Amino acid sequence: MRQTAAQSDVAEAELAQALRTGPFHLALRTALAARGLALHRVQHRLAQRGVKVGVTSLSYWQQGARTPRRAESLRAVRALEDVLDLPSHALTRLLEPALRPEAERPAARSYRTLHEQAESVALLIADLGSPLDGGLHTVCHLERIHIGARRELAARDSQHVVRAHRDGVDRYLAIHQGDHGCEPGQVRVRATDNCRVGRLRWHSATGVLVTELLFDTRLRAGDTHVFSYVVEDGTGGQSTEYVRGFPFAGGQYVLQVRFDPAALPVRCHRFAQGSAGAARSGQRELTLSGQHRSVHLAEQGVRPGILGIAWDWS
């Protein structure tokens, strides 16, 4: 059935949008629909240009199940631009993030070296059907910790800017480690910006809670996303430190710890560790501000490892 002029205009507008924003598989699928070409016809026209590619491969490309990476596949994509009457590089430019060398992905450290309860964390993440590497690394992370009147970790407020280092990322796994006596099943997680709470898994014996924070978009490699959430705890005992592990290098991290006026520590200091259980280094005393009763650290260009703030009550 031939398209009407109005239908053709709509199809061209959708195609222009897909070519502008991607991702590659959506742009290819939209182009095929706009041109009204079945995959076997496309394969035949590619063959006429001396390019051999299977219908199965074309199908996988338009579904997003596979991404063209090899030299012969990229040659086929360039020929597809001609077959589908698209501007030069209209499709190939959408593949550029996926073709970046592995060196552009931040250096990684195993999560098992960064968390004392790494086994529990790994089991909970596996139960969610997610890999330990969620496909995101930190561009900027601002974290505020609130210590309550009982000297407990009352809440933490996290604001993130992250970048995807692979296609298709649509969630972040937030890991919360409560203090001794924490009841993770009673901990509340609230999404506050650009995300929503998905599934939760916890391990009562270790006080570990893993929460899915779902985005309303799928990120392509190189895309950034800004989101924030709050963890309301208050179920554990006396808190004496807060630490954050970083599997990837790069990015900025700011940690602020604020104390209730009824429970002020006598001293505070920042520290770093290469891994959980390793000797602490970079220790520096932090002065508690009088007006806001808080201390903080700010790190530019974070290295893989652990950063934290500890405090003494007496």
mmCIF file of C-alpha atoms in Angstrom:
data_model
loop_
_atom_site.group_PDB
_atom_site.id
_atom_site.type_symbol
_atom_site.label_atom_id
_atom_site.label_comp_id
_atom_site.label_asym_id
_atom_site.label_seq_id
_atom_site.Cartn_x
_atom_site.Cartn_y
_atom_site.Cartn_z
ATOM 1 C CA MET A 1 0.000 0.000 0.000
ATOM 2 C CA ARG A 2 1.417 3.372 -1.056
ATOM 3 C CA GLN A 3 1.851 6.018 1.615
ATOM 4 C CA THR A 4 -0.141 9.236 1.416
ATOM 5 C CA ALA A 5 1.771 12.505 1.310
ATOM 6 C CA ALA A 6 0.879 13.138 4.950
ATOM 7 C CA GLN A 7 2.072 9.678 6.004
ATOM 8 C CA SER A 8 5.292 10.185 4.082
ATOM 9 C CA ASP A 9 5.908 13.507 5.823
ATOM 10 C CA VAL A 10 5.368 11.910 9.223
ATOM 11 C CA ALA A 11 7.730 9.034 8.349
ATOM 12 C CA GLU A 12 10.425 11.464 7.194
ATOM 13 C CA ALA A 13 10.069 13.542 10.369
ATOM 14 C CA GLU A 14 10.416 10.411 12.518
ATOM 15 C CA LEU A 15 13.447 9.367 10.498
ATOM 16 C CA ALA A 16 15.109 12.760 10.872
ATOM 17 C CA GLN A 17 14.555 12.599 14.630
ATOM 18 C CA ALA A 18 15.960 9.058 14.895
ATOM 19 C CA LEU A 19 19.033 9.974 12.845
ATOM 20 C CA ARG A 20 19.617 13.004 15.036
ATOM 21 C CA THR A 21 19.279 11.325 18.423
ATOM 22 C CA GLY A 22 19.846 7.602 17.779
ATOM 23 C CA PRO A 23 20.516 5.026 18.976
ATOM 24 C CA PHE A 24 21.829 3.258 15.890
ATOM 25 C CA HIS A 25 19.373 0.343 15.912
ATOM 26 C CA LEU A 26 16.350 2.666 16.183
ATOM 27 C CA ALA A 27 17.649 4.889 13.369
ATOM 28 C CA LEU A 28 18.203 1.846 11.132
ATOM 29 C CA ARG A 29 14.762 0.389 11.903
ATOM 30 C CA THR A 30 13.106 3.763 11.248
ATOM 31 C CA ALA A 31 14.970 4.170 7.954
ATOM 32 C CA LEU A 32 13.910 0.709 6.786
ATOM 33 C CA ALA A 33 10.280 1.495 7.626
ATOM 34 C CA ALA A 34 10.406 4.916 5.956
ATOM 35 C CA ARG A 35 11.815 3.420 2.744
ATOM 36 C CA GLY A 36 9.437 0.440 2.832
ATOM 37 C CA LEU A 37 12.242 -2.065 2.238
ATOM 38 C CA ALA A 38 12.189 -5.648 3.496
ATOM 39 C CA LEU A 39 15.481 -7.046 4.769
ATOM 40 C CA HIS A 40 15.934 -9.464 1.861
ATOM 41 C CA ARG A 41 15.572 -6.526 -0.567
ATOM 42 C CA VAL A 42 18.190 -4.584 1.385
ATOM 43 C CA GLN A 43 20.506 -7.602 1.332
ATOM 44 C CA HIS A 44 20.086 -7.874 -2.449
ATOM 45 C CA ARG A 45 20.884 -4.190 -3.024
ATOM 46 C CA LEU A 46 23.941 -4.434 -0.786
ATOM 47 C CA ALA A 47 25.127 -7.446 -2.789
ATOM 48 C CA GLN A 48 24.795 -5.393 -5.991
ATOM 49 C CA ARG A 49 27.290 -3.002 -4.421
ATOM 50 C CA GLY A 50 29.686 -5.823 -3.609
ATOM 51 C CA VAL A 51 28.797 -5.960 0.079
ATOM 52 C CA LYS A 52 27.807 -9.293 1.586
ATOM 53 C CA VAL A 53 25.788 -9.285 4.804
ATOM 54 C CA GLY A 54 23.221 -11.782 6.045
ATOM 55 C CA VAL A 55 19.546 -11.057 6.658
ATOM 56 C CA THR A 56 20.041 -12.353 10.201
ATOM 57 C CA SER A 57 22.777 -9.781 10.854
ATOM 58 C CA LEU A 58 20.607 -6.977 9.473
ATOM 59 C CA SER A 59 17.772 -8.129 11.718
ATOM 60 C CA TYR A 60 20.040 -8.189 14.782
ATOM 61 C CA TRP A 61 21.325 -4.695 13.957
ATOM 62 C CA GLN A 62 17.839 -3.172 13.735
ATOM 63 C CA GLN A 63 16.757 -4.914 16.957
ATOM 64 C CA GLY A 64 19.818 -3.725 18.890
ATOM 65 C CA ALA A 65 20.823 -7.327 19.646
ATOM 66 C CA ARG A 66 24.194 -6.734 17.968
ATOM 67 C CA THR A 67 26.190 -3.643 17.059
ATOM 68 C CA PRO A 68 28.338 -3.432 13.879
ATOM 69 C CA ARG A 69 31.971 -3.148 14.934
ATOM 70 C CA ARG A 70 34.220 -5.047 12.522
ATOM 71 C CA ALA A 71 35.649 -3.394 9.394
ATOM 72 C CA GLU A 72 33.419 -5.370 6.996
ATOM 73 C CA SER A 73 30.345 -4.566 9.084
ATOM 74 C CA LEU A 74 31.156 -0.854 9.060
ATOM 75 C CA ARG A 75 31.598 -1.039 5.296
ATOM 76 C CA ALA A 76 28.097 -2.533 5.120
ATOM 77 C CA VAL A 77 26.691 0.308 7.239
ATOM 78 C CA ARG A 78 28.211 2.879 4.893
ATOM 79 C CA ALA A 79 26.612 1.040 1.965
ATOM 80 C CA LEU A 80 23.302 0.985 3.867
ATOM 81 C CA GLU A 81 23.358 4.780 3.931
ATOM 82 C CA ASP A 82 23.428 4.700 0.132
ATOM 83 C CA VAL A 83 20.770 1.977 -0.197
ATOM 84 C CA LEU A 84 18.420 3.808 2.175
ATOM 85 C CA ASP A 85 19.098 7.201 0.567
ATOM 86 C CA LEU A 86 20.494 8.710 3.768
ATOM 87 C CA PRO A 87 23.063 11.481 4.180
ATOM 88 C CA SER A 88 26.695 10.363 4.343
ATOM 89 C CA HIS A 89 27.694 9.250 7.875
ATOM 90 C CA ALA A 90 24.062 9.457 9.087
ATOM 91 C CA LEU A 91 24.274 5.926 10.525
ATOM 92 C CA THR A 92 28.015 5.519 11.054
ATOM 93 C CA ARG A 93 28.221 8.555 13.360
ATOM 94 C CA LEU A 94 25.721 6.873 15.688
ATOM 95 C CA LEU A 95 28.198 4.023 16.127
ATOM 96 C CA GLU A 96 31.087 6.239 17.238
ATOM 97 C CA PRO A 97 30.586 5.818 21.042
ATOM 98 C CA ALA A 98 30.549 2.019 20.697
ATOM 99 C CA LEU A 99 33.729 2.116 18.589
ATOM 100 C CA ARG A 100 35.813 4.087 21.063
ATOM 101 C CA PRO A 101 38.916 2.194 22.192
ATOM 102 C CA GLU A 102 38.706 0.384 25.507
ATOM 103 C CA ALA A 103 41.259 2.862 26.884
ATOM 104 C CA GLU A 104 38.499 5.494 27.000
ATOM 105 C CA ARG A 105 36.647 3.423 29.566
ATOM 106 C CA PRO A 106 37.928 4.289 33.056
ATOM 107 C CA ALA A 107 40.306 1.844 34.681
ATOM 108 C CA ALA A 108 38.300 -0.547 36.839
ATOM 109 C CA ARG A 109 38.890 -2.304 40.155
ATOM 110 C CA SER A 110 36.992 -5.379 41.263
ATOM 111 C CA TYR A 111 34.131 -4.548 43.616
ATOM 112 C CA ARG A 112 35.254 -7.458 45.807
ATOM 113 C CA THR A 113 38.283 -5.396 46.820
ATOM 114 C CA LEU A 114 36.166 -2.389 47.823
ATOM 115 C CA HIS A 115 33.521 -3.767 50.149
ATOM 116 C CA GLU A 116 33.880 -5.793 53.346
ATOM 117 C CA GLN A 117 30.558 -7.477 52.561
ATOM 118 C CA ALA A 118 31.409 -8.041 48.883
ATOM 119 C CA GLU A 119 30.034 -11.596 48.869
ATOM 120 C CA SER A 120 26.619 -10.453 50.127
ATOM 121 C CA VAL A 121 26.597 -7.567 47.633
ATOM 122 C CA ALA A 122 27.473 -9.898 44.739
ATOM 123 C CA LEU A 123 24.695 -12.350 45.681
ATOM 124 C CA LEU A 124 22.082 -9.585 45.931
ATOM 125 C CA ILE A 125 23.114 -8.075 42.592
ATOM 126 C CA ALA A 126 23.036 -11.526 40.977
ATOM 127 C CA ASP A 127 19.535 -12.047 42.384
ATOM 128 C CA LEU A 128 18.488 -8.904 40.501
ATOM 129 C CA GLY A 129 19.922 -10.393 37.322
ATOM 130 C CA SER A 130 22.450 -7.576 36.942
ATOM 131 C CA PRO A 131 26.214 -7.648 36.314
ATOM 132 C CA LEU A 132 28.568 -6.230 38.950
ATOM 133 C CA ASP A 133 29.649 -3.660 36.363
ATOM 134 C CA GLY A 134 26.409 -1.772 35.777
ATOM 135 C CA GLY A 135 27.806 0.046 32.740
ATOM 136 C CA LEU A 136 28.098 3.427 34.502
ATOM 137 C CA HIS A 137 30.946 5.409 35.974
ATOM 138 C CA THR A 138 30.876 8.570 38.069
ATOM 139 C CA VAL A 139 31.316 12.039 36.613
ATOM 140 C CA CYS A 140 30.275 13.783 39.831
ATOM 141 C CA HIS A 141 28.812 12.484 43.101
ATOM 142 C CA LEU A 142 27.657 14.685 45.992
ATOM 143 C CA GLU A 143 26.755 12.733 49.115
ATOM 144 C CA ARG A 144 25.343 14.139 52.375
ATOM 145 C CA ILE A 145 25.286 11.967 55.486
ATOM 146 C CA HIS A 146 23.065 12.844 58.439
ATOM 147 C CA ILE A 147 24.033 11.539 61.891
ATOM 148 C CA GLY A 148 21.135 11.627 64.351
ATOM 149 C CA ALA A 149 20.800 12.420 68.047
ATOM 150 C CA ARG A 150 21.431 8.772 68.970
ATOM 151 C CA ARG A 151 24.708 8.890 67.027
ATOM 152 C CA GLU A 152 23.063 6.735 64.341
ATOM 153 C CA LEU A 153 23.274 7.034 60.567
ATOM 154 C CA ALA A 154 19.871 8.644 60.097
ATOM 155 C CA ALA A 155 19.935 9.252 56.337
ATOM 156 C CA ARG A 156 22.061 9.846 53.287
ATOM 157 C CA ASP A 157 21.240 12.020 50.314
ATOM 158 C CA SER A 158 23.013 11.234 47.025
ATOM 159 C CA GLN A 159 23.148 13.331 43.861
ATOM 160 C CA HIS A 160 24.846 11.695 40.871
ATOM 161 C CA VAL A 161 26.084 12.598 37.433
ATOM 162 C CA VAL A 162 27.057 9.379 35.644
ATOM 163 C CA ARG A 163 28.273 8.437 32.173
ATOM 164 C CA ALA A 164 27.490 5.163 30.398
ATOM 165 C CA HIS A 165 30.400 3.170 29.010
ATOM 166 C CA ARG A 166 28.148 0.785 27.086
ATOM 167 C CA ASP A 167 24.827 0.971 25.234
ATOM 168 C CA GLY A 168 21.450 0.191 26.765
ATOM 169 C CA VAL A 169 22.022 1.187 30.410
ATOM 170 C CA ASP A 170 18.724 2.128 32.056
ATOM 171 C CA ARG A 171 19.315 1.740 35.802
ATOM 172 C CA TYR A 172 21.696 2.283 38.695
ATOM 173 C CA LEU A 173 22.160 -0.105 41.621
ATOM 174 C CA ALA A 174 22.421 1.828 44.886
ATOM 175 C CA ILE A 175 24.204 -0.121 47.636
ATOM 176 C CA HIS A 176 23.602 0.807 51.257
ATOM 177 C CA GLN A 177 25.648 -0.649 54.093
ATOM 178 C CA GLY A 178 24.067 0.010 57.474
ATOM 179 C CA ASP A 179 25.921 0.118 60.770
ATOM 180 C CA HIS A 180 25.894 -2.748 63.284
ATOM 181 C CA GLY A 181 22.298 -3.657 64.149
ATOM 182 C CA CYS A 182 20.864 -2.188 60.939
ATOM 183 C CA GLU A 183 17.580 -3.705 59.771
ATOM 184 C CA PRO A 184 17.795 -3.275 55.973
ATOM 185 C CA GLY A 185 14.218 -4.417 55.492
ATOM 186 C CA GLN A 186 13.100 -1.332 57.436
ATOM 187 C CA VAL A 187 15.273 1.113 55.501
ATOM 188 C CA ARG A 188 13.351 3.401 53.137
ATOM 189 C CA VAL A 189 14.668 4.538 49.738
ATOM 190 C CA ARG A 190 13.110 7.544 47.989
ATOM 191 C CA ALA A 191 13.855 8.615 44.422
ATOM 192 C CA THR A 192 14.026 12.407 44.296
ATOM 193 C CA ASP A 193 15.079 13.303 40.740
ATOM 194 C CA ASN A 194 15.201 11.617 37.314
ATOM 195 C CA CYS A 195 14.771 8.054 38.576
ATOM 196 C CA ARG A 196 12.271 5.777 40.310
ATOM 197 C CA VAL A 197 12.699 2.961 42.813
ATOM 198 C CA GLY A 198 12.561 -0.535 41.353
ATOM 199 C CA ARG A 199 13.282 -3.829 43.084
ATOM 200 C CA LEU A 200 14.999 -4.058 46.488
ATOM 201 C CA ARG A 201 17.091 -6.897 47.876
ATOM 202 C CA TRP A 202 18.724 -7.091 51.307
ATOM 203 C CA HIS A 203 20.753 -9.331 53.573
ATOM 204 C CA SER A 204 19.717 -8.930 57.202
ATOM 205 C CA ALA A 205 22.821 -10.462 58.780
ATOM 206 C CA THR A 206 25.198 -7.983 57.134
ATOM 207 C CA GLY A 207 22.893 -4.959 56.914
ATOM 208 C CA VAL A 208 23.337 -4.650 53.134
ATOM 209 C CA LEU A 209 20.548 -3.237 50.949
ATOM 210 C CA VAL A 210 20.675 -3.075 47.138
ATOM 211 C CA THR A 211 18.101 -0.905 45.363
ATOM 212 C CA GLU A 212 17.366 -0.546 41.657
ATOM 213 C CA LEU A 213 16.971 3.056 40.575
ATOM 214 C CA LEU A 214 15.312 3.000 37.160
ATOM 215 C CA PHE A 215 15.830 5.703 34.535
ATOM 216 C CA ASP A 216 13.119 6.705 32.067
ATOM 217 C CA THR A 217 15.585 6.391 29.204
ATOM 218 C CA ARG A 218 18.178 3.961 27.869
ATOM 219 C CA LEU A 219 21.632 5.496 27.746
ATOM 220 C CA ARG A 220 24.027 5.002 24.878
ATOM 221 C CA ALA A 221 27.760 4.702 25.453
ATOM 222 C CA GLY A 222 29.017 8.199 26.232
ATOM 223 C CA ASP A 223 25.637 9.550 27.417
ATOM 224 C CA THR A 224 25.374 11.244 30.828
ATOM 225 C CA HIS A 225 22.496 11.171 33.302
ATOM 226 C CA VAL A 226 21.701 13.228 36.407
ATOM 227 C CA PHE A 227 19.653 11.673 39.220
ATOM 228 C CA SER A 228 19.294 11.699 42.996
ATOM 229 C CA TYR A 229 17.829 9.631 45.798
ATOM 230 C CA VAL A 230 17.589 9.500 49.587
ATOM 231 C CA VAL A 231 18.154 6.532 51.903
ATOM 232 C CA GLU A 232 16.411 6.877 55.265
ATOM 233 C CA ASP A 233 17.951 4.471 57.769
ATOM 234 C CA GLY A 234 18.119 5.177 61.510
ATOM 235 C CA THR A 235 17.859 1.457 62.334
ATOM 236 C CA GLY A 236 21.483 0.796 63.264
ATOM 237 C CA GLY A 237 23.611 1.443 66.295
ATOM 238 C CA GLN A 238 26.334 4.007 66.883
ATOM 239 C CA SER A 239 28.026 5.192 63.699
ATOM 240 C CA THR A 240 31.738 6.023 63.648
ATOM 241 C CA GLU A 241 32.555 6.406 59.930
ATOM 242 C CA TYR A 242 31.219 6.531 56.405
ATOM 243 C CA VAL A 243 33.083 5.117 53.395
ATOM 244 C CA ARG A 244 32.506 5.021 49.643
ATOM 245 C CA GLY A 245 34.201 2.599 47.213
ATOM 246 C CA PHE A 246 35.134 3.593 43.653
ATOM 247 C CA PRO A 247 35.714 0.827 41.101
ATOM 248 C CA PHE A 248 36.567 3.373 38.354
ATOM 249 C CA ALA A 249 39.069 6.210 38.188
ATOM 250 C CA GLY A 250 38.064 9.756 37.386
ATOM 251 C CA GLY A 251 35.184 11.967 38.383
ATOM 252 C CA GLN A 252 34.589 14.202 41.366
ATOM 253 C CA TYR A 253 33.341 13.152 44.791
ATOM 254 C CA VAL A 254 32.129 15.371 47.622
ATOM 255 C CA LEU A 255 31.201 13.820 50.980
ATOM 256 C CA GLN A 256 29.605 15.899 53.721
ATOM 257 C CA VAL A 257 28.776 14.519 57.173
ATOM 258 C CA ARG A 258 26.376 16.578 59.290
ATOM 259 C CA PHE A 259 25.802 15.888 62.992
ATOM 260 C CA ASP A 260 22.766 16.489 65.181
ATOM 261 C CA PRO A 261 23.511 19.235 67.754
ATOM 262 C CA ALA A 262 22.726 16.739 70.524
ATOM 263 C CA ALA A 263 25.506 14.396 69.343
ATOM 264 C CA LEU A 264 28.741 16.111 68.324
ATOM 265 C CA PRO A 265 32.003 14.185 67.854
ATOM 266 C CA VAL A 266 35.236 15.270 69.516
ATOM 267 C CA ARG A 267 37.321 14.864 66.343
ATOM 268 C CA CYS A 268 36.935 13.932 62.666
ATOM 269 C CA HIS A 269 39.366 12.948 59.919
ATOM 270 C CA ARG A 270 39.319 11.923 56.264
ATOM 271 C CA PHE A 271 41.156 8.859 54.959
ATOM 272 C CA ALA A 272 41.761 6.743 51.874
ATOM 273 C CA GLN A 273 42.321 3.029 51.317
ATOM 274 C CA GLY A 274 43.493 1.045 48.336
ATOM 275 C CA SER A 275 41.085 -1.762 49.227
ATOM 276 C CA ALA A 276 38.892 -2.972 52.082
ATOM 277 C CA GLY A 277 41.099 -4.085 54.962
ATOM 278 C CA ALA A 278 44.187 -2.267 53.640
ATOM 279 C CA ALA A 279 46.078 0.268 55.731
ATOM 280 C CA ARG A 280 44.568 3.739 55.705
ATOM 281 C CA SER A 281 46.474 6.586 54.124
ATOM 282 C CA GLY A 282 46.021 10.276 53.407
ATOM 283 C CA GLN A 283 44.595 10.878 56.873
ATOM 284 C CA ARG A 284 43.881 14.515 57.629
ATOM 285 C CA GLU A 285 41.972 16.072 60.502
ATOM 286 C CA LEU A 286 38.772 17.889 59.605
ATOM 287 C CA THR A 287 37.416 20.821 61.571
ATOM 288 C CA LEU A 288 33.773 20.678 62.566
ATOM 289 C CA SER A 289 32.012 23.858 61.451
ATOM 290 C CA GLY A 290 30.221 25.647 64.275
ATOM 291 C CA GLN A 291 27.134 26.868 62.427
ATOM 292 C CA HIS A 292 26.284 23.770 60.388
ATOM 293 C CA ARG A 293 27.967 21.113 62.563
ATOM 294 C CA SER A 294 29.445 19.352 59.536
ATOM 295 C CA VAL A 295 32.712 18.245 57.954
ATOM 296 C CA HIS A 296 33.429 17.371 54.350
ATOM 297 C CA LEU A 297 35.964 16.147 51.827
ATOM 298 C CA ALA A 298 36.139 17.048 48.131
ATOM 299 C CA GLU A 299 38.151 14.915 45.735
ATOM 300 C CA GLN A 300 38.835 15.804 42.101
ATOM 301 C CA GLY A 301 39.943 12.959 39.838
ATOM 302 C CA VAL A 302 39.077 10.075 42.158
ATOM 303 C CA ARG A 303 41.333 7.012 42.014
ATOM 304 C CA PRO A 304 39.996 3.461 42.231
ATOM 305 C CA GLY A 305 39.747 2.599 45.918
ATOM 306 C CA ILE A 306 38.002 3.883 49.024
ATOM 307 C CA LEU A 307 37.436 7.341 50.486
ATOM 308 C CA GLY A 308 35.832 8.086 53.819
ATOM 309 C CA ILE A 309 35.396 10.207 56.912
ATOM 310 C CA ALA A 310 35.689 8.819 60.454
ATOM 311 C CA TRP A 311 34.916 10.435 63.805
ATOM 312 C CA ASP A 312 35.421 9.812 67.531
ATOM 313 C CA TRP A 313 32.720 10.333 70.103
ATOM 314 C CA SER A 314 34.967 10.583 73.162
#
